[in-house]
XYZ file of C-alpha atoms in Angstrom:
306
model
C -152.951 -171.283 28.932
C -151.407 -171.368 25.765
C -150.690 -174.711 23.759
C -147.151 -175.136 22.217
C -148.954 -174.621 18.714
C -150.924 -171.118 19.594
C -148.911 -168.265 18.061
C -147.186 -165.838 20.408
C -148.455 -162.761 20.097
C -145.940 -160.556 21.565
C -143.676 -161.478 19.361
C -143.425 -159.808 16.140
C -141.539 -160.933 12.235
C -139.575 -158.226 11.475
C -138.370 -159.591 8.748
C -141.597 -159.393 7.200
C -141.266 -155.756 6.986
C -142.148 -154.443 3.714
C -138.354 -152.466 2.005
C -140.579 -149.121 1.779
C -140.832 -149.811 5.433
C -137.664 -150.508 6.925
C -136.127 -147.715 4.671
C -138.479 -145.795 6.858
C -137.607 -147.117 10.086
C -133.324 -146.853 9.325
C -133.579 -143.468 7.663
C -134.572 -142.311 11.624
C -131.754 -143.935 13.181
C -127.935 -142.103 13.786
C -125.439 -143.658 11.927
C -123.867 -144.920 15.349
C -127.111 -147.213 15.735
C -127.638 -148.355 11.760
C -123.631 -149.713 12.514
C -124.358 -151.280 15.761
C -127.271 -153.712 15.340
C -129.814 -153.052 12.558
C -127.763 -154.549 9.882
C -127.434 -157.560 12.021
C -130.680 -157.912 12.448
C -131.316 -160.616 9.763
C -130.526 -160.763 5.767
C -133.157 -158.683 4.683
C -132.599 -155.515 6.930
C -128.996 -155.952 5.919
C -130.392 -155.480 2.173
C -131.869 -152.828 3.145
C -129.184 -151.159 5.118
C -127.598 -151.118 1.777
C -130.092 -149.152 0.074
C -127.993 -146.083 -1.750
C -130.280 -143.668 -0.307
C -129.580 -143.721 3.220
C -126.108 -143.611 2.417
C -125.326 -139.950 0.879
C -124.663 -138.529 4.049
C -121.663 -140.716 6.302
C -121.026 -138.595 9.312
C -119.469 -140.176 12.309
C -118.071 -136.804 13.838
C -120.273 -136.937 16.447
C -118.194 -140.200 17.741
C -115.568 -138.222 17.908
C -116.350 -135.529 19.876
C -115.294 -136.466 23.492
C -113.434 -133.883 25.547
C -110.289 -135.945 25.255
C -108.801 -138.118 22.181
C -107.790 -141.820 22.557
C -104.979 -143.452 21.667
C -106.460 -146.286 19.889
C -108.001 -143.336 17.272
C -104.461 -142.799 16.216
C -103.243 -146.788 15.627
C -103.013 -148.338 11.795
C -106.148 -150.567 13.244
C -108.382 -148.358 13.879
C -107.537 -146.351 10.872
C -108.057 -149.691 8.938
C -111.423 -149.715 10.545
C -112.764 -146.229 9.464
C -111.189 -147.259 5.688
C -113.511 -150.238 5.771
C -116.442 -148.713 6.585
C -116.019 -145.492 4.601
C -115.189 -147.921 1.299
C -118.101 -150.077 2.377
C -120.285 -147.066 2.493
C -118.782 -145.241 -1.086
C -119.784 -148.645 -2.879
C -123.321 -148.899 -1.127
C -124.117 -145.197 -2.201
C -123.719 -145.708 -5.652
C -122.161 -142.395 -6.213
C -125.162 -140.647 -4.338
C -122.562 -140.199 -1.801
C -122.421 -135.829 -0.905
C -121.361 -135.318 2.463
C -118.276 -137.311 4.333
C -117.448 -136.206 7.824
C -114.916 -138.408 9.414
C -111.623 -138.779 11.038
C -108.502 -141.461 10.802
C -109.016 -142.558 7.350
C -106.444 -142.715 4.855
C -105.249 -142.576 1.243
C -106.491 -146.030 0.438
C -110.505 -144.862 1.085
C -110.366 -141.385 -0.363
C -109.043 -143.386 -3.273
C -112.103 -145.328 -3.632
C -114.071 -142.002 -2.922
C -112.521 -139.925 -6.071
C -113.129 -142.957 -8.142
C -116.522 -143.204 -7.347
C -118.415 -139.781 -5.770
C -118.691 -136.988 -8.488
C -121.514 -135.371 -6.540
C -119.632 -135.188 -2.898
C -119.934 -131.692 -1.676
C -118.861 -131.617 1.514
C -115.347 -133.472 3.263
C -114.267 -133.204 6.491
C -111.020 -135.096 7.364
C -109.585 -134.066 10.291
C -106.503 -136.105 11.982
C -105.362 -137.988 8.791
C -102.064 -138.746 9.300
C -101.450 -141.020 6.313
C -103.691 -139.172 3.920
C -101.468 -137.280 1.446
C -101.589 -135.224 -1.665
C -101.945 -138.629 -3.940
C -105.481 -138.818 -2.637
C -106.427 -135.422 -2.518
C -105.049 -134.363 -5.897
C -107.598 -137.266 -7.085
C -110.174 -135.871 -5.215
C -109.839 -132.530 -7.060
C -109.311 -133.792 -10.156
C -112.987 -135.900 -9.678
C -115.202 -134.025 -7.347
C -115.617 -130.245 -8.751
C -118.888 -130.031 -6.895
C -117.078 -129.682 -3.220
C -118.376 -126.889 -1.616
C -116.758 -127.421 1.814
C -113.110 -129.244 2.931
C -111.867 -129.927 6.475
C -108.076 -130.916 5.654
C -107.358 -130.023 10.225
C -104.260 -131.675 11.090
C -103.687 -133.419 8.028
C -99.420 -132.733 7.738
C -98.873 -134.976 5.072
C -101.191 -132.564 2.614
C -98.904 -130.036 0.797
C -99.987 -126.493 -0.595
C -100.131 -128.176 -3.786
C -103.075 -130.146 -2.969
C -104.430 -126.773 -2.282
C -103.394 -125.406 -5.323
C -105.412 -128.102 -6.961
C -108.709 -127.742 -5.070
C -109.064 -124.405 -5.844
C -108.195 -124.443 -9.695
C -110.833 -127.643 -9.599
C -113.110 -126.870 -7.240
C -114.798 -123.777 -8.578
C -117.505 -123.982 -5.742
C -115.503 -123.993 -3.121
C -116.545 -121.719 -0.103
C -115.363 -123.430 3.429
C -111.948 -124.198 3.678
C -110.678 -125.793 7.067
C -106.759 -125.915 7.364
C -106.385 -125.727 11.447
C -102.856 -127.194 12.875
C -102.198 -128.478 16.192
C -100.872 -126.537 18.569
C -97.404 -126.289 18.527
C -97.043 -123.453 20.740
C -98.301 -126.016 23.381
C -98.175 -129.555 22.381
C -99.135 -130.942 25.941
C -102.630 -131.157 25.207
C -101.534 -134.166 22.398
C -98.763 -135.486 23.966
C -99.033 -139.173 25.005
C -101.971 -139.145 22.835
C -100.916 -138.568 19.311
C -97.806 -140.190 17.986
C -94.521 -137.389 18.940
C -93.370 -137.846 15.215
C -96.392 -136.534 14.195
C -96.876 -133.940 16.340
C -93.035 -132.852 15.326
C -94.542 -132.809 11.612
C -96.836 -129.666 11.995
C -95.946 -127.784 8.398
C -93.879 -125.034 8.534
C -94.613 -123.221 5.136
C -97.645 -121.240 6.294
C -96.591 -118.374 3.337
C -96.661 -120.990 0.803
C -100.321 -122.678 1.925
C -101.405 -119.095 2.354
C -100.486 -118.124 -1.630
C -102.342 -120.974 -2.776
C -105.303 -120.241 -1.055
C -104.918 -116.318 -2.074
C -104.424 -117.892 -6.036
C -106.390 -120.072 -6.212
C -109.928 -120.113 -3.852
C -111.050 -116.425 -4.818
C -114.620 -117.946 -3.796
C -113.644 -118.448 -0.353
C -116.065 -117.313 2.411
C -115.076 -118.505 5.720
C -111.521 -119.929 6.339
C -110.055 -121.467 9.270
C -105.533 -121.520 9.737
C -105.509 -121.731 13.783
C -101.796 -122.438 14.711
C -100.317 -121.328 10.693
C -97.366 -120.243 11.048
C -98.020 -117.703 7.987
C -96.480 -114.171 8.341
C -98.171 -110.872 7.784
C -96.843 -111.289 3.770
C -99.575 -114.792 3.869
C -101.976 -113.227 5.381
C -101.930 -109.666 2.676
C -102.177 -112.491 0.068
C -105.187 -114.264 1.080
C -107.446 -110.798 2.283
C -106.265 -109.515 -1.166
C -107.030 -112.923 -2.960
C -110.129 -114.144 -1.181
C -111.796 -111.265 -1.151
C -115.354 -112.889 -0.135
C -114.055 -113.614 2.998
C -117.182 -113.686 5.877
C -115.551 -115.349 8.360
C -112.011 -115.752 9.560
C -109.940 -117.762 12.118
C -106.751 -116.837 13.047
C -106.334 -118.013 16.581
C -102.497 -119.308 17.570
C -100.775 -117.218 14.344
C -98.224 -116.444 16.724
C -95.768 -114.747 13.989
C -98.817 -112.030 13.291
C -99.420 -108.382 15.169
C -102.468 -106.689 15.657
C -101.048 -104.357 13.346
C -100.533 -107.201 10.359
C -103.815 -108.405 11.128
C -105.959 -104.706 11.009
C -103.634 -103.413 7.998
C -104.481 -106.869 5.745
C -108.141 -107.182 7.148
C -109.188 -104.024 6.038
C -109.815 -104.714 2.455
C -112.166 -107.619 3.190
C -115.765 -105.483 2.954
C -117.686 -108.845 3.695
C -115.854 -110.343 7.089
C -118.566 -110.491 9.460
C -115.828 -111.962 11.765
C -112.592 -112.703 12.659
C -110.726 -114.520 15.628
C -107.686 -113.335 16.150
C -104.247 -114.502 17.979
C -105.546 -114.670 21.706
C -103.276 -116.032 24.220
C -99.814 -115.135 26.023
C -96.618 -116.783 25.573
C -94.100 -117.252 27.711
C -91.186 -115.231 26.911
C -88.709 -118.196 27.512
C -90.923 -119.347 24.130
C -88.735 -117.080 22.093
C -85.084 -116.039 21.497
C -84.717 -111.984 22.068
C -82.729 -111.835 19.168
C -84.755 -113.063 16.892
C -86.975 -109.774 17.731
C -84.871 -107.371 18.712
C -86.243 -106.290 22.143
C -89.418 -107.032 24.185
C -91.602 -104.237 23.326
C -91.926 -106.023 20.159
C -92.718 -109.081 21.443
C -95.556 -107.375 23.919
C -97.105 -105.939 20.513
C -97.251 -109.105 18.632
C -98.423 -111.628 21.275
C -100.882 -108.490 23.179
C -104.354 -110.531 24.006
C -107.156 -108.654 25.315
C -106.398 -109.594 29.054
C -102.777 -108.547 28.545
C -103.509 -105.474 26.747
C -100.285 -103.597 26.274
């Protein structure tokens, strides 16, 4: 039997760890489980948690990616939440900071991440209502190195923001500009605010002409649910002529014709999704089209082949 003085010795000082060590150890862990205990663990592994070199990748996608959205992702707390942690994790990198995947942020973080990441490469923002051109002009302006940007479902970003990118962003070769979709909107309803989801952009031409003018380096580009025209879409296969990969699912106001005659020219697209679903015809006003065998050309799928 053991005395009251006799060390235990199942029982182990982790705080003892040597920094080389623990580096080690948290450099293995998901981002999910670094937040969710290790830096609680005592002061020194919080130190440590710190270090600037497990912090230039902040990726917290993967939380994210549940068959259905909640409502709490879309409240001003929870946004304040992912600001907090991204500006917690921008200050820890020490501008080692390269790749940001997250979601619900907002102008007040991105802020903090054009001030202080001149190497980021890669950010995906997907489902930020309240960030706006202010941030993303300053993240062209101080991050030329960005090779990839996820801007999905961001309304309050304007084509100018795009225009900026590309003049500033010479390396740019992903561009992710998806829209909800408004064909549709049940999916989202009761889920994201109806304000928002009343706020999809409607200048899909305009978007479409800055990419064209200014992202000539483009190779894959994603515009589900644009509501671009066949004049957009000539601009960016004659602009971005690089093009590898291209997603056009939900352009409901492009034919198969507008879509063959413009993706011709591209001599690199390895692929391209195209418009694939049908539409109601109570969607649309006849008049705006003239008669219905228009409509069955521009909204054909291949199980309603026409």
């Amino acid at each position: 039997m053991k005395t009251e003085t006799e060390p235990n010795e199942t029982e182990s000082d982790w705080s003892e760890l040597t920094r080389e060590c623990l580096i080690n150890i948290l450099s293995r862990l998901s981002v999910e489980d670094r937040w969710r205990g290790t830096m609680l663990v005592c002061k020194s592994w919080f130190s440590v948690f710190k270090e600037p070199s497990l912090h230039f990748v902040f990726n917290l996608d993967p939380q994210f990616d549940s068959p259905t959205e909640s409502t709490r992702w879309w409240t001003p707390e929870f946004e304040a939440k992912i600001d907090n942690m991204l500006r917690s994790v921008v200050e820890w990198a020490q501008s080692s900071l390269t790749h940001i995947r997250i979601r619900h942020c907002s102008d007040r973080s991105l802020a903090l991440v054009a001030q202080s990441c001149p190497n980021l490469e890669v950010l995906f923002i997907r489902s930020c209502p309240r960030v706006t051109d202010d941030s993303i002009s300053r993240i062209a302006l101080s991050c030329p190195k960005l090779r990839e940007l996820d801007i999905s479902y961001c309304y309050e970003i304007t084509h100018e923001s795009l225009v900026l990118i590309g003049r500033n962003c010479p390396n740019l070769k992903v561009l992710k500009r998806n829209l909800m979709n408004w064909l549709d909107p049940s999916q989202h309803r009761g889920i994201v605010p109806d304000d928002y989801l009343n706020a999809c952009p409607q200048d899909g031409d305009d978007e479409a002409a800055a990419i064209a003018n200014s992202m000539p380096g483009l190779e894959q580009l994603e515009i589900r649910f644009s509501k671009l025209t066949a004049k957009g879409l000539n601009s960016i296969c004659q602009g971005c002529t690089n093009l590898e990969f291209l997603d056009l699912s939900g352009c409901a106001n492009l034919t198969s014709r507008d879509i063959a005659n413009a993706s011709s020219s591209l001599v690199h697209l390895k692929e391209i999704k195209k418009p694939n679903f049908y539409i109601p015809r109570s969607v649309f006003h006849t008049e705006r089209y003239g008669h219905w065998s228009l409509y069955d050309e521009r909204f054909q799928t291949d199980i309603f082949q026409i």
